[in-house]
C-alpha atoms as a printed R data frame, in Angstrom:
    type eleno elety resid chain resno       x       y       z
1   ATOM     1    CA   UNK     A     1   0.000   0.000   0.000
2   ATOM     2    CA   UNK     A     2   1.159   3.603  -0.404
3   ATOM     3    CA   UNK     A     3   1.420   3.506  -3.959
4   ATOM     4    CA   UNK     A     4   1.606   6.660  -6.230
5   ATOM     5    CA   UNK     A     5  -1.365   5.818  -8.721
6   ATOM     6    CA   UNK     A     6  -2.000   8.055 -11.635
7   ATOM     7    CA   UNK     A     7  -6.510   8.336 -11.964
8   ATOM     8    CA   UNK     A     8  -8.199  10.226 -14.614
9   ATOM     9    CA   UNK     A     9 -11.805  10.391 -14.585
10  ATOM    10    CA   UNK     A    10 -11.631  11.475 -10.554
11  ATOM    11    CA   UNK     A    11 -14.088  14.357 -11.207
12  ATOM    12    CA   UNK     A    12 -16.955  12.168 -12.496
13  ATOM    13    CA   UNK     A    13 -19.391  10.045 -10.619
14  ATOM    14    CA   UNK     A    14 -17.207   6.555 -10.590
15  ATOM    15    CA   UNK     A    15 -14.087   8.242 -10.815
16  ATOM    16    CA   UNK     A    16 -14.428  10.258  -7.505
17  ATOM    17    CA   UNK     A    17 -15.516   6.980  -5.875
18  ATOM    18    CA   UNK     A    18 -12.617   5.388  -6.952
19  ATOM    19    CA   UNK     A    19 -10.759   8.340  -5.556
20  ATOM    20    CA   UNK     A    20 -11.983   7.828  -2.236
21  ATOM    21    CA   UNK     A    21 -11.000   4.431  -2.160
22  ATOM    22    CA   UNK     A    22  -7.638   5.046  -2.753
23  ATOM    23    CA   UNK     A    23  -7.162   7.501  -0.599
24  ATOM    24    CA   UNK     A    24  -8.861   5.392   1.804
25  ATOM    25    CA   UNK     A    25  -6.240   2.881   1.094
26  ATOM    26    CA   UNK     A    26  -3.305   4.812   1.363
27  ATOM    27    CA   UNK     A    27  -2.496   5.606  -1.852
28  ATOM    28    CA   UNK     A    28  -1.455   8.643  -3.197
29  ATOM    29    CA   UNK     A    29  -3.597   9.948  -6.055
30  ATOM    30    CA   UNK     A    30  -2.316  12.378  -9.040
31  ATOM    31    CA   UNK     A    31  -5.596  13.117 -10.883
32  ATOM    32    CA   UNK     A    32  -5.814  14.269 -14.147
33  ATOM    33    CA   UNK     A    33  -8.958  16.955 -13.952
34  ATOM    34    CA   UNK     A    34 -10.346  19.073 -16.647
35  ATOM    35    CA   UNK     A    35 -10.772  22.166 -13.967
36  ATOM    36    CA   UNK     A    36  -9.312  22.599 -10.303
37  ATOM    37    CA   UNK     A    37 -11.409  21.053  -7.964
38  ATOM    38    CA   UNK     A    38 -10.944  21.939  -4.058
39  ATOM    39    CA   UNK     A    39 -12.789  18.816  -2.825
40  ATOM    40    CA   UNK     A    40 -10.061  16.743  -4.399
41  ATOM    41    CA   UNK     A    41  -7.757  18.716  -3.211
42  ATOM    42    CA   UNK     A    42  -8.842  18.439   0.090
43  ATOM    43    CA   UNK     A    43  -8.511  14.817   0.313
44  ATOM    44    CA   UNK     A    44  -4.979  15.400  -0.337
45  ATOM    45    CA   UNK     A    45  -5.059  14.598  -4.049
46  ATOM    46    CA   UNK     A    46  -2.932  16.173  -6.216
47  ATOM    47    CA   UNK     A    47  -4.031  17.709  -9.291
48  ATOM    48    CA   UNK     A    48  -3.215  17.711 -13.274
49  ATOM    49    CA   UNK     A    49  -5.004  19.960 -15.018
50  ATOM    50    CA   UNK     A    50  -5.510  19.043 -18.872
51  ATOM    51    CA   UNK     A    51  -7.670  16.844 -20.690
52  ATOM    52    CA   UNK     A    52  -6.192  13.382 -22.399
53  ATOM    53    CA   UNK     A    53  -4.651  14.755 -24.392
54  ATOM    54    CA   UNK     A    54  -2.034  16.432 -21.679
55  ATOM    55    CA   UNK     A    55   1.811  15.126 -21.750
56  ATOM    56    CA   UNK     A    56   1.998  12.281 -20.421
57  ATOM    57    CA   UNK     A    57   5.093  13.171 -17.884
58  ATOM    58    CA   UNK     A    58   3.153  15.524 -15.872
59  ATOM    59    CA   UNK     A    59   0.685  12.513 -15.117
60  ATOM    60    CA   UNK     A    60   2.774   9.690 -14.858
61  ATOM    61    CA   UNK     A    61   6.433  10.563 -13.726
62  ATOM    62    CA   UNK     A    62   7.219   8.253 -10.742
63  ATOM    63    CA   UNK     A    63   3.568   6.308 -11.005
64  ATOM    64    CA   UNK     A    64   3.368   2.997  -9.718
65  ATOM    65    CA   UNK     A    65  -0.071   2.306 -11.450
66  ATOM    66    CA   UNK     A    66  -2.542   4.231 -13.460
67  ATOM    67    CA   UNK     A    67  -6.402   3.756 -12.894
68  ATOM    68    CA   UNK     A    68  -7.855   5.006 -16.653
69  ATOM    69    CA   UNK     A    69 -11.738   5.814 -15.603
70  ATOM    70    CA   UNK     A    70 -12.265   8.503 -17.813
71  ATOM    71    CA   UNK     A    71 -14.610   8.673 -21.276
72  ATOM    72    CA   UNK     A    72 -16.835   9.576 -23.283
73  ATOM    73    CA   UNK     A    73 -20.879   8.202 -22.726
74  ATOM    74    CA   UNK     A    74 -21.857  10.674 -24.746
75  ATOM    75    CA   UNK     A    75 -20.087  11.672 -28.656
76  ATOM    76    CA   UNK     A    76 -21.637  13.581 -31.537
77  ATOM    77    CA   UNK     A    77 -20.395  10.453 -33.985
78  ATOM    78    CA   UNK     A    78 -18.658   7.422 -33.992
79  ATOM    79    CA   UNK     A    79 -15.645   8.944 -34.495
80  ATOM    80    CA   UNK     A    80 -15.831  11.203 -31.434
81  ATOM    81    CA   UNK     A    81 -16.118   7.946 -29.481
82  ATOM    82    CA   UNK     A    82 -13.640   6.443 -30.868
83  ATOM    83    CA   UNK     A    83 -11.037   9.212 -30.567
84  ATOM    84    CA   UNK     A    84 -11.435   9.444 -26.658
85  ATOM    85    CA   UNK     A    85 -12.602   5.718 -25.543
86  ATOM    86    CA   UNK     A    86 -10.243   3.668 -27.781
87  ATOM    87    CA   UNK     A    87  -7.309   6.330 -29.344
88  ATOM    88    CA   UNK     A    88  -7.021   8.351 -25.779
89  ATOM    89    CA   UNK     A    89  -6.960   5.240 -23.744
90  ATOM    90    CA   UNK     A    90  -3.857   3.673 -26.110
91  ATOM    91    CA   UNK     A    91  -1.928   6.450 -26.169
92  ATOM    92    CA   UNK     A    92  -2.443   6.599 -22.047
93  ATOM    93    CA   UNK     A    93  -1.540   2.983 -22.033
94  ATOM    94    CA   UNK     A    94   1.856   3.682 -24.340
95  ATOM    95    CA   UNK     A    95   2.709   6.603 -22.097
96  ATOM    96    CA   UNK     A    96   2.335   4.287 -19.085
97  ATOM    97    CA   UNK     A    97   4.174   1.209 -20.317
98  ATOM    98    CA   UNK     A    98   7.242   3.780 -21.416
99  ATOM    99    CA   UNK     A    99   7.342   5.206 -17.906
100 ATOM   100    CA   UNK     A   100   7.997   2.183 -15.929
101 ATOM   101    CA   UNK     A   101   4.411   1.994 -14.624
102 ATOM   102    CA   UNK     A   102   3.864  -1.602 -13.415
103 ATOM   103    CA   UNK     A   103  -0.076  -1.835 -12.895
104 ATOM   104    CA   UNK     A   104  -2.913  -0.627 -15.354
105 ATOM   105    CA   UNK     A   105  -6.416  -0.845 -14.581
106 ATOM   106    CA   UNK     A   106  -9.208   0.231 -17.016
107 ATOM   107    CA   UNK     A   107 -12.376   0.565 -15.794
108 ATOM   108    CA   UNK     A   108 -14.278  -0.197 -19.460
109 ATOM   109    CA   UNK     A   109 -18.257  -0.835 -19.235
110 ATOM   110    CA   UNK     A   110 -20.302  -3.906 -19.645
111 ATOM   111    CA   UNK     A   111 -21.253  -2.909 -23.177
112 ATOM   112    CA   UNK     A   112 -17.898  -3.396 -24.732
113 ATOM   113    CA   UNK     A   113 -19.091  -7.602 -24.709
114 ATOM   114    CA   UNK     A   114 -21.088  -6.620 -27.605
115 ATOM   115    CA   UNK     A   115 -19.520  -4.112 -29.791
116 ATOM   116    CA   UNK     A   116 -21.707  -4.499 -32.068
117 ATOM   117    CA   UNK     A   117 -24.655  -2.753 -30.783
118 ATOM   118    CA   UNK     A   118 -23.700   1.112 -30.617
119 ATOM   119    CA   UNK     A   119 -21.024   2.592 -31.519
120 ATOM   120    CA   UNK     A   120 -20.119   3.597 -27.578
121 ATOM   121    CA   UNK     A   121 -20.027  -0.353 -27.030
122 ATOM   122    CA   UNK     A   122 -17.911  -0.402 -30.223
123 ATOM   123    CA   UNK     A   123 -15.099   2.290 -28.895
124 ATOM   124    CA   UNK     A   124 -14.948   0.763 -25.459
125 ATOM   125    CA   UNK     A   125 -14.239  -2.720 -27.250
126 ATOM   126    CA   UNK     A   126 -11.722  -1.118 -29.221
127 ATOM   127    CA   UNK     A   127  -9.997   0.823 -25.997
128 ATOM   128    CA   UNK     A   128 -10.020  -2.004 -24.232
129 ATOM   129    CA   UNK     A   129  -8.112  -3.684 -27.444
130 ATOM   130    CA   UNK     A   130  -5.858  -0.985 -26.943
131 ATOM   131    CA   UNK     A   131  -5.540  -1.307 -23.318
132 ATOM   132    CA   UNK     A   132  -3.799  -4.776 -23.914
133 ATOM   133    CA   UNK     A   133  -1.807  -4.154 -27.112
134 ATOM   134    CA   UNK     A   134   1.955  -4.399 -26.755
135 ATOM   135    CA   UNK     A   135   2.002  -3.287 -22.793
136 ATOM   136    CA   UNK     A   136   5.334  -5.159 -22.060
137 ATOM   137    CA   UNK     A   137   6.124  -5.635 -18.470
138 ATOM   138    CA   UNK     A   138   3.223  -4.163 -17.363
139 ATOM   139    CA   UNK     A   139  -0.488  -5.728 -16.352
140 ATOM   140    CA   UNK     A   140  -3.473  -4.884 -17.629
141 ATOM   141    CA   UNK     A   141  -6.660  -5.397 -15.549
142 ATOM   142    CA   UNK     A   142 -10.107  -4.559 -17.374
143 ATOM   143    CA   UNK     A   143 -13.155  -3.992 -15.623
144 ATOM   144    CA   UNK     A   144 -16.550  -4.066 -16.755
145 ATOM   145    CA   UNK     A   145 -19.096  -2.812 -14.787
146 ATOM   146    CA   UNK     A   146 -23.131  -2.947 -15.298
147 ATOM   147    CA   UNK     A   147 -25.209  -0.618 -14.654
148 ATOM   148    CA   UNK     A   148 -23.425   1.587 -11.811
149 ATOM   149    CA   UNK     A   149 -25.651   3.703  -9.477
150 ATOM   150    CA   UNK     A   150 -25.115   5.466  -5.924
151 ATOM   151    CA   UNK     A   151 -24.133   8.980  -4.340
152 ATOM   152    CA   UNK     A   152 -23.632  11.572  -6.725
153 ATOM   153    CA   UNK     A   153 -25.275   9.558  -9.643
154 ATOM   154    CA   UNK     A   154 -27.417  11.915 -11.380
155 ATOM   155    CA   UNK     A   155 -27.795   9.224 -14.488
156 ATOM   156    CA   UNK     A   156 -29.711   7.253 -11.867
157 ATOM   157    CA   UNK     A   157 -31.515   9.899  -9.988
158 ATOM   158    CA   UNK     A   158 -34.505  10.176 -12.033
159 ATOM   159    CA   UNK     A   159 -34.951   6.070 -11.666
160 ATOM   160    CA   UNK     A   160 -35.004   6.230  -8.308
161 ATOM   161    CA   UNK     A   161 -36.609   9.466  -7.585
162 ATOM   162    CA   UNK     A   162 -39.984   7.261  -9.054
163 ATOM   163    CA   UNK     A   163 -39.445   4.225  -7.175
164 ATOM   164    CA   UNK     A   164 -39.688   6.470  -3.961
165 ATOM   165    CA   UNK     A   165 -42.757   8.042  -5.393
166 ATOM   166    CA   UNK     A   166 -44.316   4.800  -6.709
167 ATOM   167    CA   UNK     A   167 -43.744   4.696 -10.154
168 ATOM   168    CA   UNK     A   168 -41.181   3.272 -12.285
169 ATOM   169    CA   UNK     A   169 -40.831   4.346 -16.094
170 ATOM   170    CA   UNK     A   170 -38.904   1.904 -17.835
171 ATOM   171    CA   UNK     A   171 -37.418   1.081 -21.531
172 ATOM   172    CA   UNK     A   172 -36.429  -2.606 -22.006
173 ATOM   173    CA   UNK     A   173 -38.480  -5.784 -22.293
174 ATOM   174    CA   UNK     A   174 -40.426  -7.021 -19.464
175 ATOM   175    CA   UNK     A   175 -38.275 -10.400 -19.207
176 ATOM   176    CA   UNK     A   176 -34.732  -8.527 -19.620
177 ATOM   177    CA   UNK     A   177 -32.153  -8.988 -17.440
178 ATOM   178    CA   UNK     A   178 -29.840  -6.904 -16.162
179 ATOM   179    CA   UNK     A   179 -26.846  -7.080 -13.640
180 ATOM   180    CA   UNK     A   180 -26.306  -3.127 -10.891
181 ATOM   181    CA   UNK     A   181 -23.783  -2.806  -8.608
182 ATOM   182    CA   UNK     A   182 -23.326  -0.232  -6.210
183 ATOM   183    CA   UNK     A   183 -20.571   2.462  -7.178
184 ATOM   184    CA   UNK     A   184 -18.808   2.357  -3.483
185 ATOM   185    CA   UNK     A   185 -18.539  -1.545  -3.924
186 ATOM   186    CA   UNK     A   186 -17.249  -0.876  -7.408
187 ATOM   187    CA   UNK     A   187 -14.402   1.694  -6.231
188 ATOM   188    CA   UNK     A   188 -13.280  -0.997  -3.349
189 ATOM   189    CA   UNK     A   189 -12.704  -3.512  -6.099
190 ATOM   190    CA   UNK     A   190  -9.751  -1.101  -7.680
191 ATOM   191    CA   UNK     A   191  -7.363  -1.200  -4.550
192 ATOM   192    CA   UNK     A   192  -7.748  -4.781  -4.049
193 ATOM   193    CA   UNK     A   193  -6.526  -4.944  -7.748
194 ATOM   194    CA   UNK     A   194  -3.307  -2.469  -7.345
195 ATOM   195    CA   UNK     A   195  -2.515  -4.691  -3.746
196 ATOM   196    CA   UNK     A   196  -3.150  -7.727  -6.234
197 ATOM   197    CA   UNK     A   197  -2.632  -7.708  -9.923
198 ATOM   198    CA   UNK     A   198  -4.453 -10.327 -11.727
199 ATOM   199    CA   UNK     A   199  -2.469 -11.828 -14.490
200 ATOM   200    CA   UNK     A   200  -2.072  -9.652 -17.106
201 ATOM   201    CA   UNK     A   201  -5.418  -8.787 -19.749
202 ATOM   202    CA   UNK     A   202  -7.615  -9.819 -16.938
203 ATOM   203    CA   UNK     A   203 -11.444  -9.063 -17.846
204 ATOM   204    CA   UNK     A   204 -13.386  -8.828 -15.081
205 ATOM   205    CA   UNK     A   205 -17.522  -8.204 -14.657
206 ATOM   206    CA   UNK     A   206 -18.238  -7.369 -11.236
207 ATOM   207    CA   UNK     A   207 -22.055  -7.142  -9.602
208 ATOM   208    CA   UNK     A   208 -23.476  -6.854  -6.424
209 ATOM   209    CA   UNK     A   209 -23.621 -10.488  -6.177
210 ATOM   210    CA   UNK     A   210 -27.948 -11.068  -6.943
211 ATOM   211    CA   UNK     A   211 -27.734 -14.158  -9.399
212 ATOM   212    CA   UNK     A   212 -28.949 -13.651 -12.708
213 ATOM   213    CA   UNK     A   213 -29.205 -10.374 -12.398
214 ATOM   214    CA   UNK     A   214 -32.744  -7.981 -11.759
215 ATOM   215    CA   UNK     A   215 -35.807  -7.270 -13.913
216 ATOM   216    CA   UNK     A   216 -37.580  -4.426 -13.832
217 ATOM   217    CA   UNK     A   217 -40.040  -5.711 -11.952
218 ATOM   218    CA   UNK     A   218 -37.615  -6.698  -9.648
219 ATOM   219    CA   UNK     A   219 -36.563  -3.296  -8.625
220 ATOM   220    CA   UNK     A   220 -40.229  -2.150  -7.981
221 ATOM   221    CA   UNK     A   221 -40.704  -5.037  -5.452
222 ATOM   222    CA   UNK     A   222 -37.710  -4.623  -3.907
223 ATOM   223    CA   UNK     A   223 -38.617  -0.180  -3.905
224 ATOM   224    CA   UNK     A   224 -42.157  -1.543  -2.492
225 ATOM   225    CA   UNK     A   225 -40.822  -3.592   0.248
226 ATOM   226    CA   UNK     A   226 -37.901  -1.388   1.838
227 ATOM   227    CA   UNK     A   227 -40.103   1.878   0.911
228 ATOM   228    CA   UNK     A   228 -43.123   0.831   2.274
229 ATOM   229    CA   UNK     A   229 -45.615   1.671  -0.383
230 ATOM   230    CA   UNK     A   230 -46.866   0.549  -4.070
231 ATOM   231    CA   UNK     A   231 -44.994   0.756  -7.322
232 ATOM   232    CA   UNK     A   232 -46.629   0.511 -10.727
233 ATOM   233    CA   UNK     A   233 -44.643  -0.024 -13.236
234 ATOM   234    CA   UNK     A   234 -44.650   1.328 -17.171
235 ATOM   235    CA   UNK     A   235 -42.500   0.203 -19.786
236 ATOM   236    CA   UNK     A   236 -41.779   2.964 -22.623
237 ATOM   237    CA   UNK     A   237 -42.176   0.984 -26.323
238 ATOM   238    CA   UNK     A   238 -39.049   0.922 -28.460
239 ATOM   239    CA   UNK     A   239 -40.344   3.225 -31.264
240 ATOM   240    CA   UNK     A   240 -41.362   6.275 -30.326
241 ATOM   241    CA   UNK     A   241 -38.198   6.472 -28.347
242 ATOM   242    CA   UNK     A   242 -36.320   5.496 -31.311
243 ATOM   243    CA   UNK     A   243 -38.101   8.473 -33.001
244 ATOM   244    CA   UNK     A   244 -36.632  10.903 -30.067
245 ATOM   245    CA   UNK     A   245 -33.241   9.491 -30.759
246 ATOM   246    CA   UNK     A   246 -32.814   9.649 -34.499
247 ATOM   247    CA   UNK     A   247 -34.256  13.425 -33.937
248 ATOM   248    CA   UNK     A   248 -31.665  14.187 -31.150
249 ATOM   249    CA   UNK     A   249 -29.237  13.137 -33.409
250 ATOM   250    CA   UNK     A   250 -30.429  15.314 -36.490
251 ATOM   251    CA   UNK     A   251 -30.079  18.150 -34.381
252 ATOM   252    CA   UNK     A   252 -26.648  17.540 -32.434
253 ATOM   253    CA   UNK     A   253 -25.682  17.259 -36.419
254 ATOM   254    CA   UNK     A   254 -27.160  20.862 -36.915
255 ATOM   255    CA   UNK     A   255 -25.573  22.326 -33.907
256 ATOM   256    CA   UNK     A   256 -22.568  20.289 -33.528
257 ATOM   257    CA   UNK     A   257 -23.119  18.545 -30.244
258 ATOM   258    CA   UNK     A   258 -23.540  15.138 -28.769
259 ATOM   259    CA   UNK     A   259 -27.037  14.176 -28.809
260 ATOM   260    CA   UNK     A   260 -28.879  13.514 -25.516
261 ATOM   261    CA   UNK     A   261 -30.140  10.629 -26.397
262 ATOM   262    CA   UNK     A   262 -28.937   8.482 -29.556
263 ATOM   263    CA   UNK     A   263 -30.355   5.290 -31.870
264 ATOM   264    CA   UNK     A   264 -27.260   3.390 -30.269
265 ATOM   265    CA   UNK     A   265 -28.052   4.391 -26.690
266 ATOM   266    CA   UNK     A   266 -31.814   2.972 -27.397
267 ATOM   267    CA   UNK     A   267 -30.494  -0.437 -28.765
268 ATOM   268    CA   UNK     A   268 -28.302  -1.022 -25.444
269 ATOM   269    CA   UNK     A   269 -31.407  -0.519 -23.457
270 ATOM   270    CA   UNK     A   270 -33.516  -2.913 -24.754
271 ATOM   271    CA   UNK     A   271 -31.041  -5.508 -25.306
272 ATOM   272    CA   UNK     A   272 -32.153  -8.456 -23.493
273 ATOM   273    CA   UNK     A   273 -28.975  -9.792 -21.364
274 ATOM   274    CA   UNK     A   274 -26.687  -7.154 -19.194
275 ATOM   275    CA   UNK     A   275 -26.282  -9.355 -16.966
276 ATOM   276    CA   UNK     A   276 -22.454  -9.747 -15.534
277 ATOM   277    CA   UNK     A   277 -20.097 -12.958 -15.694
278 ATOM   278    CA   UNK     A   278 -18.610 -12.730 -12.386
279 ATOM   279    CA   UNK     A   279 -16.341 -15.989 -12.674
280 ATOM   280    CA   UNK     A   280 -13.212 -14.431 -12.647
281 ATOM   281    CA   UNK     A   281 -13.825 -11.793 -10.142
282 ATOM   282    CA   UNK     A   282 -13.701 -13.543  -6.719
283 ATOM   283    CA   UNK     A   283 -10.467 -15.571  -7.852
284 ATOM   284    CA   UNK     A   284  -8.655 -12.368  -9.300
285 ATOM   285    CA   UNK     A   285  -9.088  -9.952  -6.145
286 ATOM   286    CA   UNK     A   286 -10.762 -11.831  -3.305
287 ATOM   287    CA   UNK     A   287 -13.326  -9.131  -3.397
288 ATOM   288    CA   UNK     A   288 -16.911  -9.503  -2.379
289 ATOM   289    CA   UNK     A   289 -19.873  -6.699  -2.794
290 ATOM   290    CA   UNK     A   290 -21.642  -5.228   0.250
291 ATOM   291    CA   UNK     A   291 -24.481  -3.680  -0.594
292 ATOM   292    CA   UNK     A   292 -27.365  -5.469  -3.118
293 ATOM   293    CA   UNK     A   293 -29.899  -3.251  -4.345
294 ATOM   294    CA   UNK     A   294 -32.255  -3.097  -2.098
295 ATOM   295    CA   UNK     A   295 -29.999  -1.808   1.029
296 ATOM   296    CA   UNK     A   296 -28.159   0.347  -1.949
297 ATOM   297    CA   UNK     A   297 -31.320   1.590  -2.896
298 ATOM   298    CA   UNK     A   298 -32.213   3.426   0.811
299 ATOM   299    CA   UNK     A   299 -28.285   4.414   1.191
300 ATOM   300    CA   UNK     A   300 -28.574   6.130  -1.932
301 ATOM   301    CA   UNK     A   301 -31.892   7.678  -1.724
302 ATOM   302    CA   UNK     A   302 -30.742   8.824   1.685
303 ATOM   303    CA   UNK     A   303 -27.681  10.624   0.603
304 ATOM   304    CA   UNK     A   304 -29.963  12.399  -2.119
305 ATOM   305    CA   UNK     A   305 -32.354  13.432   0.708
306 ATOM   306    CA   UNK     A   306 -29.385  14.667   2.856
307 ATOM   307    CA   UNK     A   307 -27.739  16.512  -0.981
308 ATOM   308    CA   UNK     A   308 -31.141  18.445  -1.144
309 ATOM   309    CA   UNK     A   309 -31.814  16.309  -4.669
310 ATOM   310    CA   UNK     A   310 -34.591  14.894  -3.744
């Protein structure tokens, strides 16, 4: 422990998770942030300001490891995804092999299994190809995550803001599956990984350890029984919200912006199977998840009662 561990991504939602739980470890964190950010600083992390495309020495010089959370959800094209989930990440992963950096962990997304699908899935495939190309002495641990939720989420907030009213809006198919995990149980999982390397080009697909996964009616029973009250569900058809996407992307066209919501983005949602392979997991790290949904449900609605979000 005590390592010097190079994180980018520390001012978004997973990111500054995983920066706690370094911290929390021991470590000390060099974060490379887009704009100063005096909470980070006052956990004693020191700051890089620059995107990824910033040299590489100011990040990296005397790193033991580098956690790579940072990219792109959002992109205007293909391209633009391409350029920051699968370019970026190789040229971070170069950088860190020529510096002497022994550990690499990429924290990728359950989507890149099927590259197919959108072309997000198909950059974080393609950055995770780059992850593992040519990376010499050093190991490369890949992590795919499900569907992440918690404090600070504001992805997830809507969601649960209607399960603690009593209604959940849903896209997907009634019998799809899907895998959550609870972004404080995700963030302990990266530690355990520096402390323990797995052998090198690792995949792992952590959850928070519910078998098969959750339907959507899953997560209404489990609202109704912690919350104490009914929850109707309603499923949102596939068209019309195809419709909303291939319009949102006519008009980040026009203006030159990523569109809200895309054709890609509505194919991942009502694919029928997100539900994580957790084989490796246990055996790589000897890590375990604490919280399943429903107890992650009330710690996160909590902290968004306590945040004034709710």
């Amino acid at each position: 422990m005590g390592a010097t561990v190079a994180l980018t991504g520390a001012t978004g939602f997973i990111g500054g998770h995983v920066a706690e739980a370094l911290v929390a470890c021991g470590h000390r964190v060099r974060a490379l942030a887009r704009r100063d950010d005096p909470a980070l600083r006052a956990r004693g992390i020191e700051l890089v300001l620059g995107g990824l495309d910033v040299d590489p020495a100011s990040l990296l010089h005397d790193v033991d490891a580098v956690v790579h959370v940072a990219g792109a959800v959002r992109a205007a094209n293909a391209r633009a995804f391409h350029a920051i989930n699968a370019e970026a990440t190789g040229r971070l992963r170069a950088a860190a092999a020529a510096h002497g950096v022994r550990s690499f962990v990429l924290v990728s997304s359950l989507a890149a299994r099927l590259p197919s699908i959108s072309a997000y899935a198909a950059s974080k495939a393609a950055g995770e190809a780059a992850a593992l190309a040519h990376a010499g002495a050093m190991r490369v641990t890949i992590v795919r995550p499900p569907a992440v939720y918690g404090p600070a989420c504001r992805a997830t907030l809507p969601l649960l803001r209607g399960l603690s009213r009593g209604l959940l809006v849903h896209p997907g198919h009634a019998e799809a599956r899907f895998s959550l995990l609870y972004a404080p149980d995700l963030a302990e999982l990266v530690p355990l990984l520096l402390a323990h390397p797995p052998a090198h080009g690792t995949i792992l697909e952590p959850d928070d350890g519910n078998a098969g996964g959750y339907t959507w009616r899953d997560l209404a029973a489990t609202a109704e029984a912690r919350l104490g009250r009914p929850v109707r569900t309603m499923r949102l058809p596939r068209p019309p919200l195809a419709l909303i996407a291939w319009a949102a992307e006519g008009y980040g066209r026009y203006a030159a912006r990523a569109p809200i919501l895309s054709r890609g983005k509505v194919a991942e949602l009502y694919h029928r199977d997100w539900v994580s392979d957790t084989r490796a997991v246990g055996a790589a790290a000897g890590w375990s998840p604490r919280l399943r949904f429903d107890d992650g449900l009330v710690a996160t609605l909590a902290w968004y009662q306590q945040a004034g979000w709710l």
